[in-house]
CSV table of C-alpha atoms in Angstrom, one decimal:
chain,number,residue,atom,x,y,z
J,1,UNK,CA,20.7,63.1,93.3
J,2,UNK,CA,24.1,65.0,93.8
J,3,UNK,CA,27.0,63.0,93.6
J,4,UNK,CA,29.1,62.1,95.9
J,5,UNK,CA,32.0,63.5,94.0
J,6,UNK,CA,32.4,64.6,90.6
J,7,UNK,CA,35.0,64.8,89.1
J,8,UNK,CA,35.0,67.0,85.7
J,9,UNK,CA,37.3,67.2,83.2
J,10,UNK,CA,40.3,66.8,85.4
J,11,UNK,CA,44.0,67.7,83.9
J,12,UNK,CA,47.1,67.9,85.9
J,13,UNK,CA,50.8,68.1,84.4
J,14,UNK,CA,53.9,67.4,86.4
J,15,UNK,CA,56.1,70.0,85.0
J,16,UNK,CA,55.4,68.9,81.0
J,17,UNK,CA,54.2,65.5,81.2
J,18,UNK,CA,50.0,65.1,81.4
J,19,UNK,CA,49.0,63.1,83.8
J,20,UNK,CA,45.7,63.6,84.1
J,21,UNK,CA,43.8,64.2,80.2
J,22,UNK,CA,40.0,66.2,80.8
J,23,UNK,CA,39.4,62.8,83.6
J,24,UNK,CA,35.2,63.1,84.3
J,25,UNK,CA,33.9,61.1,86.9
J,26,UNK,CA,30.8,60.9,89.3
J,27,UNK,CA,30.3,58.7,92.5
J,28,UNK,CA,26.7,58.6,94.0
J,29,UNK,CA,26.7,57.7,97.7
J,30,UNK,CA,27.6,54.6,98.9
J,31,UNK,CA,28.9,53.3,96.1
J,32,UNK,CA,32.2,51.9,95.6
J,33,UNK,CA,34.2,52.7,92.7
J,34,UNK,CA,37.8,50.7,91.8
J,35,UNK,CA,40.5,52.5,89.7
J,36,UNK,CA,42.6,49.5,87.8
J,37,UNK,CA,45.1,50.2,84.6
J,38,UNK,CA,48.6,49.5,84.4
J,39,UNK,CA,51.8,51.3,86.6
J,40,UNK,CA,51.5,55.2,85.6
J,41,UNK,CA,48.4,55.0,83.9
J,42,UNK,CA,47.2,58.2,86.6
J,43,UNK,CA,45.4,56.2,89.5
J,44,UNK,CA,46.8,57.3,92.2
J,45,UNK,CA,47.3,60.8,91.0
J,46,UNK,CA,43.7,60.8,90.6
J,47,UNK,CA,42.9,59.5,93.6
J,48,UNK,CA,45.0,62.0,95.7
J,49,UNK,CA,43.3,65.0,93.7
J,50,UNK,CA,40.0,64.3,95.3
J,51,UNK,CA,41.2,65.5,98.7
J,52,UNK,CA,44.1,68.1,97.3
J,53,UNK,CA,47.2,65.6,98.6
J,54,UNK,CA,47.9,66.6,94.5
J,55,UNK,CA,46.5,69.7,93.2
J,56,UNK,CA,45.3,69.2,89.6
J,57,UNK,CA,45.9,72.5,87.1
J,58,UNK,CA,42.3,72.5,85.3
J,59,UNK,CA,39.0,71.2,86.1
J,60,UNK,CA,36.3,71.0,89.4
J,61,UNK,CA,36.4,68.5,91.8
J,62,UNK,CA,33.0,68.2,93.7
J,63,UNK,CA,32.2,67.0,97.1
J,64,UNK,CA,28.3,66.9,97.6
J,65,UNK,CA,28.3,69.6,95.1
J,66,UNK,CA,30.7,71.8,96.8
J,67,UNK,CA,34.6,72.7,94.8
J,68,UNK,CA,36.7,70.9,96.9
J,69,UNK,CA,39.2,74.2,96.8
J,70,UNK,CA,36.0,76.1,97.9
J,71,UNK,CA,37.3,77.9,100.9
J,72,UNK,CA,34.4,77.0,103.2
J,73,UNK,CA,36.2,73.5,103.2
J,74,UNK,CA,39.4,74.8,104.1
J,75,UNK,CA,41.8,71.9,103.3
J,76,UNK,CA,42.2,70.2,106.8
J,77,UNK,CA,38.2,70.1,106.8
J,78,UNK,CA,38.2,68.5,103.3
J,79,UNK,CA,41.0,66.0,104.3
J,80,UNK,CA,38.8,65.1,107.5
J,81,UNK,CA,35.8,64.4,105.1
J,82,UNK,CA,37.9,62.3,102.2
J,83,UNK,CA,40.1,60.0,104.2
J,84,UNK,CA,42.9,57.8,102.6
J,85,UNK,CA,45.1,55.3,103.0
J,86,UNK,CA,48.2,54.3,101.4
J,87,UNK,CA,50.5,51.4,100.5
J,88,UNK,CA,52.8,52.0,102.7
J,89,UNK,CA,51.3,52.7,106.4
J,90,UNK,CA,52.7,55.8,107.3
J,91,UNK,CA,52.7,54.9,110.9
J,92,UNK,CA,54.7,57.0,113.7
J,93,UNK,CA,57.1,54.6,114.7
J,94,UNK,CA,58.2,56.5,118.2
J,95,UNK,CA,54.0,56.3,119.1
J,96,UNK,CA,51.9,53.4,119.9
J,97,UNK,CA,48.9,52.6,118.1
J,98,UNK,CA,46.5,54.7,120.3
J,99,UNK,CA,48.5,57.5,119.9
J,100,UNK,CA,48.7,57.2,115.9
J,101,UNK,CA,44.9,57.1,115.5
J,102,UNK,CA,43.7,59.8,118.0
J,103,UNK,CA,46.7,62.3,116.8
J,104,UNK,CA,44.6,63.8,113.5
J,105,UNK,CA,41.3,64.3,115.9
J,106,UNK,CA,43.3,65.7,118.8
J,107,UNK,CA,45.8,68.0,117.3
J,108,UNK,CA,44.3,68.8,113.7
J,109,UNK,CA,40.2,68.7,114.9
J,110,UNK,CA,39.9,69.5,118.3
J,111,UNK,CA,38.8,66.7,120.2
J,112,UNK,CA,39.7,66.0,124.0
J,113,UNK,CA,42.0,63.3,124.3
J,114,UNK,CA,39.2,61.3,126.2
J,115,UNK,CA,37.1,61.5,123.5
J,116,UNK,CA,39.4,60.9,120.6
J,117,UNK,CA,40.8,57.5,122.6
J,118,UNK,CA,37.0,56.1,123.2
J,119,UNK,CA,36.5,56.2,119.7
J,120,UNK,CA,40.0,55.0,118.7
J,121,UNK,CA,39.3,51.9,121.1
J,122,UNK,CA,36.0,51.3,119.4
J,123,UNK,CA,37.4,51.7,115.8
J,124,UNK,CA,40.8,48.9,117.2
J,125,UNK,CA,37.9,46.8,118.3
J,126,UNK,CA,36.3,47.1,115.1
J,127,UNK,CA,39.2,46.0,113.2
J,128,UNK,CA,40.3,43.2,115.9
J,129,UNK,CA,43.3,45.5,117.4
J,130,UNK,CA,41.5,46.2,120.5
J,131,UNK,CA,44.3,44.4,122.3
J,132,UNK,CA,47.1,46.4,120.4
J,133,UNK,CA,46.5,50.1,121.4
J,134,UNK,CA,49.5,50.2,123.3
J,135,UNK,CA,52.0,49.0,120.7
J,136,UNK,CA,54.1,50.3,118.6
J,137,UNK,CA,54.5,49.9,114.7
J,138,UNK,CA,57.6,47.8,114.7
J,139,UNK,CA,55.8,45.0,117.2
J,140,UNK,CA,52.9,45.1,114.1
J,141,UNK,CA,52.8,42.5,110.9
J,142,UNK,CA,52.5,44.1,107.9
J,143,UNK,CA,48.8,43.2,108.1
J,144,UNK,CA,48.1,44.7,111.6
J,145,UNK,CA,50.0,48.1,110.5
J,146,UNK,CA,47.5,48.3,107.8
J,147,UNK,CA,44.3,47.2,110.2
J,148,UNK,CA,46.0,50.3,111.8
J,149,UNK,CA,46.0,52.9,109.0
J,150,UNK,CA,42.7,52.3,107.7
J,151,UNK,CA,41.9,52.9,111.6
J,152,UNK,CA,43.5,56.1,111.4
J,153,UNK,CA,41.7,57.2,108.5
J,154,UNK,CA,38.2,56.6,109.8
J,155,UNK,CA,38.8,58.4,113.5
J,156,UNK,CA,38.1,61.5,111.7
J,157,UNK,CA,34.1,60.1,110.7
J,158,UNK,CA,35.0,60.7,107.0
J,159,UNK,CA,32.3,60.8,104.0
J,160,UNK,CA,34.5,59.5,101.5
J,161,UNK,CA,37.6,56.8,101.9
J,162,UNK,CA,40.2,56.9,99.1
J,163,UNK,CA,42.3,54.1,99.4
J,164,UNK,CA,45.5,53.6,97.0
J,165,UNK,CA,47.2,50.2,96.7
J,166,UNK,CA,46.7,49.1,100.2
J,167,UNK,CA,47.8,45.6,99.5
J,168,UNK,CA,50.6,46.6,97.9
J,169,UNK,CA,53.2,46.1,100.5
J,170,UNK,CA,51.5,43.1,102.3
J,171,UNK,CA,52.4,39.4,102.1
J,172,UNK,CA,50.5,37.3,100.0
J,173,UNK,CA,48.7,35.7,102.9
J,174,UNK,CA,47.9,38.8,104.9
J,175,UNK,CA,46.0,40.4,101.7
J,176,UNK,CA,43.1,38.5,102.7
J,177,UNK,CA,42.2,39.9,106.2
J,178,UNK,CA,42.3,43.5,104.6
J,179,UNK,CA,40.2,43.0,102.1
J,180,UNK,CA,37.9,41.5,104.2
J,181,UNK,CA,38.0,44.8,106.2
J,182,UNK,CA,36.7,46.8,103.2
J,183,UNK,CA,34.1,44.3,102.5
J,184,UNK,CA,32.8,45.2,105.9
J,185,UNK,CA,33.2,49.1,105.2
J,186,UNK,CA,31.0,48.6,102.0
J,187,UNK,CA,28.8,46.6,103.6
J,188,UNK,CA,28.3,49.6,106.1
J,189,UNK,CA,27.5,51.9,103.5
J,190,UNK,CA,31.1,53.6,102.9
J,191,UNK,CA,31.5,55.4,100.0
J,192,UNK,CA,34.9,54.5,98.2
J,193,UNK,CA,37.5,55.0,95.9
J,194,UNK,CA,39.7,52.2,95.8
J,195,UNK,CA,43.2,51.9,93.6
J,196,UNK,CA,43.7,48.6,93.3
J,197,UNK,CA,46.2,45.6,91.3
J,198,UNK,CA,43.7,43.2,92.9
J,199,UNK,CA,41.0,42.4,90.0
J,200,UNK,CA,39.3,39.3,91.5
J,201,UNK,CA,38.6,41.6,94.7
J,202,UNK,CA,37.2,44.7,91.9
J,203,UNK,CA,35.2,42.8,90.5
J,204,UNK,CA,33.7,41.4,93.9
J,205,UNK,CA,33.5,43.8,95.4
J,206,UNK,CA,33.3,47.1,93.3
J,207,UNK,CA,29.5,48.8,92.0
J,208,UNK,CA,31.9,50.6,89.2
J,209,UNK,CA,35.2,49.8,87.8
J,210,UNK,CA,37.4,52.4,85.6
J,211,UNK,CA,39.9,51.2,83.4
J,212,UNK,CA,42.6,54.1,83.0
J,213,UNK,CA,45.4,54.2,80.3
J,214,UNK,CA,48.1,57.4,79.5
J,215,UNK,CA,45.8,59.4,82.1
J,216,UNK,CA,42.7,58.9,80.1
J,217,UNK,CA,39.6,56.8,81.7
J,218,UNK,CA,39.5,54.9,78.4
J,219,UNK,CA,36.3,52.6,79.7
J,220,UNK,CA,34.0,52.3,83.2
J,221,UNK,CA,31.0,50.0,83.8
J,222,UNK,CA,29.9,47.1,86.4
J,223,UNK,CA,32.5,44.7,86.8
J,224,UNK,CA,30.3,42.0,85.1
J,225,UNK,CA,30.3,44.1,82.2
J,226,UNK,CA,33.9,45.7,81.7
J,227,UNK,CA,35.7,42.4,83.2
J,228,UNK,CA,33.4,40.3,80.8
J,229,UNK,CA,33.2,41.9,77.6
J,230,UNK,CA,35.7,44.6,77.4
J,231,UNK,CA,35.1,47.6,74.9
J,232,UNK,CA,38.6,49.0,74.1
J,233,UNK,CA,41.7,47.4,72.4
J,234,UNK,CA,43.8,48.8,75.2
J,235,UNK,CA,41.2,47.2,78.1
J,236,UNK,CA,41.0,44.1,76.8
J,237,UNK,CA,45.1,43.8,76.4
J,238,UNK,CA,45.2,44.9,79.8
J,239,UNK,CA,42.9,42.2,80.9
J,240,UNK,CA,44.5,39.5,78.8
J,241,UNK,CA,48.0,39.8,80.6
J,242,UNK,CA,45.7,40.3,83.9
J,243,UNK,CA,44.3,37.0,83.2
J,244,UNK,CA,47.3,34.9,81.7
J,245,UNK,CA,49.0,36.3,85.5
J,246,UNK,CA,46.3,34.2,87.4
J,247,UNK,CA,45.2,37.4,88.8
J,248,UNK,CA,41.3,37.5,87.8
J,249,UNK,CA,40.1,33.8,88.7
């Protein structure tokens, strides 16, 4: 089978510091994959390589088997197949919520406005926000602005979904309803890369987990394995604090 993505022996420097040591990786289809470590441990850098948001100095990045800097991609067709989402929503404010969603697929891909707003009112519905297409960001919780961006990121039909830290930003009680949303995405067969603080939801709900530290993945397994019997000094420290926090019951 070909992976999903592969990620081999990665490396990327900003300006002298490594961020990014010789990082290997492979996702098979469908599968779900969750990125933990501590703040600046190279998660998110990693994440954005996959779809060139950060482009990484040494290395191949694969999608089905293809260099993601091959030029048959061309970078607006790579970004349509490896959608992400961030922490913070990156919403329009001056644009309702119909407008945000369909503006990729209309202006960037091609697609009649018709089109592009049928299948933004299917995705709102998908997500509960059927009723919301005409508002704008600021009459949004921070929850509903997420429901929003994850929207946007799946009008474009992608293969892959990076997400990075996407309950970051949101209130304790509004982290559950987004989660929940990824559940359902896994449960549909998404393939995902997911950045994430939240460890109780990684080990739930991820088939991998990858432990990164100083932009090395130091150890990866099934959550049952890595969150149960840790391998590395540094992953079980990590895990220790994690668990003294509250954050893994």
């Amino acid at each position: 089978m070909v992976p999903k993505i592969d990620i081999d022996n990665v490396t990327k420097y900003f300006g002298d510091k490594l961020v990014l040591d010789r990082v290997s990786l492979q996702m098979n289809p469908h599968e779900v994959v969750c990125l933990i470590g501590a703040s600046g441990s190279g998660k998110s850098t990693l994440l954005r390589c996959v779809n060139r948001l950060v482009e990484y100095d040494y290395g191949t990045i694969r999608l089905d088997g293809v260099p993601v800097d091959d030029p048959s991609f061309g970078k607006m067709g790579l970004q349509k197949r490896a959608g992400i989402v961030f922490q913070a929503y990156n919403l329009f404010p001056h644009m309702n919520v119909l407008d945000n969603i369909t503006l990729a697929p209309r202006r960037v891909h091609g697609q009649s406005r018709a089109e592009a707003e049928e299948h933004g009112r299917d995705v709102l519905a998908r997500f509960a926000m059927h009723g919301f297409a005409g508002a704008y960001p600021e009459q949004l919780s921070g929850g509903q602005q997420q429901r929003v961006a994850i929207a946007r990121a799946l009008m474009t039909r992608p293969d892959v979904l990076l997400l990075d830290e996407i309950t970051a930003a949101l209130d304790p009680e509004l982290v559950g309803d987004v989660l929940a949303i990824i559940r359902g995405l896994k449960d549909d067969g998404m393939t995902m890369m997911i950045v994430t603080h939240e460890m109780a939801f990684a080990r739930e709900c991820a088939d991998r987990v990858a432990f990164l530290d100083g932009g090395v993945i130091l150890e990866e397994g099934t959550p049952d394995r890595l969150f149960g019997s840790p391998q590395e000094p540094r992953t079980q420290a990590f895990l220790q604090r994690i668990i003294a926090a509250g954050r893994l019951s």
